[in-house]
Amino acid sequence: QVHVVESGGGLVQRGGSLRLSCVASGTVSNIFVMRWYRQTPGNERELVATMTVGGSTTYAESVKGRFTISRENAVNRVYLQMNSLKPEDTAVYYCNAERPSDKANFWGQGTRVTVSS
């Protein structure tokens, strides 16, 4: 069983910064692909950032240059550094861990980010 837990959300003013953390633990023997998604009420989850097993990163256009995903060496812990936050970044942020061997996906419970104007 794999457990995914996010932390670090909160309330911040426009232009501020937050760092989200995510760890995948449990029966984990491989490095997972780690992704951050976000969701607002009435909308589908939006892919925000991806960290591959090899360390490559990709970002949604809306967050490029402002958000950075990073991984602790050789473990399934990732961070999402969010700078220059905008009110439109307000959402529940979810961490996703994908097991490369069978593409099984595991989700965290989400952490809320609110950016005030």
Coordinates of C-alpha atoms in Angstrom, one line a residue:
Q1 CA 0.0 0.0 0.0
V2 CA 1.2 3.5 -0.9
H3 CA 0.3 6.5 1.1
V4 CA 0.6 10.0 -0.3
V5 CA 0.5 13.0 2.0
E6 CA 0.7 16.7 1.1
S7 CA 1.4 19.6 3.4
G8 CA 2.2 23.3 3.2
G9 CA -1.0 24.9 1.9
G10 CA -2.4 28.1 3.4
L11 CA -3.4 31.7 2.9
V12 CA -1.0 34.1 1.2
Q13 CA -1.3 37.5 -0.4
R14 CA -0.9 38.2 -4.0
G15 CA 2.8 38.1 -4.9
G16 CA 3.7 35.9 -2.0
S17 CA 5.2 32.4 -1.9
L18 CA 4.4 29.0 -0.5
R19 CA 6.1 25.7 -0.6
L20 CA 4.1 22.5 -0.8
S21 CA 5.5 19.1 0.3
C22 CA 4.5 15.6 -0.7
V23 CA 5.8 12.3 0.4
A24 CA 4.8 8.8 -0.9
S25 CA 5.5 6.2 1.7
G26 CA 4.6 2.6 2.5
T27 CA 5.3 -0.4 0.2
V28 CA 7.6 1.7 -2.0
S29 CA 10.6 0.1 -3.6
N30 CA 11.0 2.2 -6.7
I31 CA 11.2 5.9 -7.5
F32 CA 7.8 7.1 -8.7
V33 CA 6.8 9.7 -11.2
M34 CA 5.5 12.6 -9.1
R35 CA 3.0 15.2 -10.2
W36 CA 1.2 18.1 -8.7
Y37 CA -2.4 18.8 -9.8
R38 CA -4.8 21.5 -8.7
Q39 CA -8.6 21.7 -8.7
T40 CA -11.1 24.5 -8.2
P41 CA -14.9 23.9 -7.6
G42 CA -16.7 22.8 -10.7
N43 CA -13.6 22.2 -12.7
E44 CA -11.4 19.2 -13.5
R45 CA -8.1 18.6 -12.0
E46 CA -5.4 20.5 -13.8
L47 CA -1.8 19.2 -14.1
V48 CA 0.5 21.7 -12.7
A49 CA 4.0 20.1 -12.7
T50 CA 5.7 16.8 -13.2
M51 CA 8.9 15.3 -12.0
T52 CA 9.9 12.1 -13.9
V53 CA 12.0 9.3 -12.5
G54 CA 15.0 10.7 -14.3
G55 CA 14.6 14.1 -12.9
S56 CA 13.0 15.9 -15.9
T57 CA 10.4 18.5 -15.1
T58 CA 7.4 19.9 -17.0
Y59 CA 5.0 22.7 -16.1
A60 CA 1.6 24.0 -17.1
E61 CA 2.0 27.2 -19.1
S62 CA 0.1 29.2 -16.4
V63 CA 2.8 28.5 -13.8
K64 CA 6.0 28.4 -15.9
G65 CA 8.6 30.7 -14.4
R66 CA 6.8 31.0 -11.1
F67 CA 6.5 27.4 -9.8
T68 CA 9.3 24.9 -9.3
I69 CA 9.0 21.2 -8.6
S70 CA 12.0 19.5 -7.0
R71 CA 12.7 16.1 -5.4
E72 CA 14.9 15.0 -2.6
N73 CA 17.6 12.7 -3.8
A74 CA 16.5 9.1 -4.4
V75 CA 13.3 9.3 -2.4
N76 CA 9.6 9.9 -3.2
R77 CA 9.4 13.3 -1.6
V78 CA 8.8 16.3 -3.8
Y79 CA 8.2 20.0 -3.3
L80 CA 6.4 22.6 -5.2
Q81 CA 7.8 26.0 -4.7
M82 CA 5.2 28.6 -5.7
N83 CA 6.4 32.2 -6.1
S84 CA 4.6 35.3 -7.4
L85 CA 1.3 33.8 -6.5
K86 CA -1.9 35.1 -8.1
P87 CA -5.5 34.9 -6.9
E88 CA -6.1 32.5 -9.9
D89 CA -3.7 30.0 -8.3
T90 CA -6.2 29.5 -5.5
A91 CA -7.2 25.8 -5.5
V92 CA -6.8 22.5 -3.7
Y93 CA -3.5 21.1 -4.7
Y94 CA -3.1 17.3 -5.0
C95 CA 0.0 15.2 -5.2
N96 CA 0.0 12.2 -7.4
A97 CA 2.5 9.3 -7.4
E98 CA 2.7 7.0 -10.4
R99 CA 4.4 3.6 -10.0
P100 CA 6.5 3.1 -13.2
S101 CA 6.1 -0.8 -13.2
D102 CA 2.4 -0.8 -13.6
K103 CA 1.3 2.8 -13.9
A104 CA -0.7 2.6 -10.7
N105 CA -1.6 6.0 -9.4
F106 CA -1.9 7.1 -5.8
W107 CA -3.4 10.4 -4.6
G108 CA -3.0 12.5 -1.5
Q109 CA -5.9 14.1 0.2
G110 CA -5.1 17.6 -1.1
T111 CA -3.9 20.8 0.5
R112 CA -5.7 24.1 0.1
V113 CA -4.0 27.2 -1.2
T114 CA -5.7 30.5 -1.1
V115 CA -4.2 33.6 -2.6
S116 CA -5.9 36.9 -1.6
S117 CA -6.0 40.0 -3.7

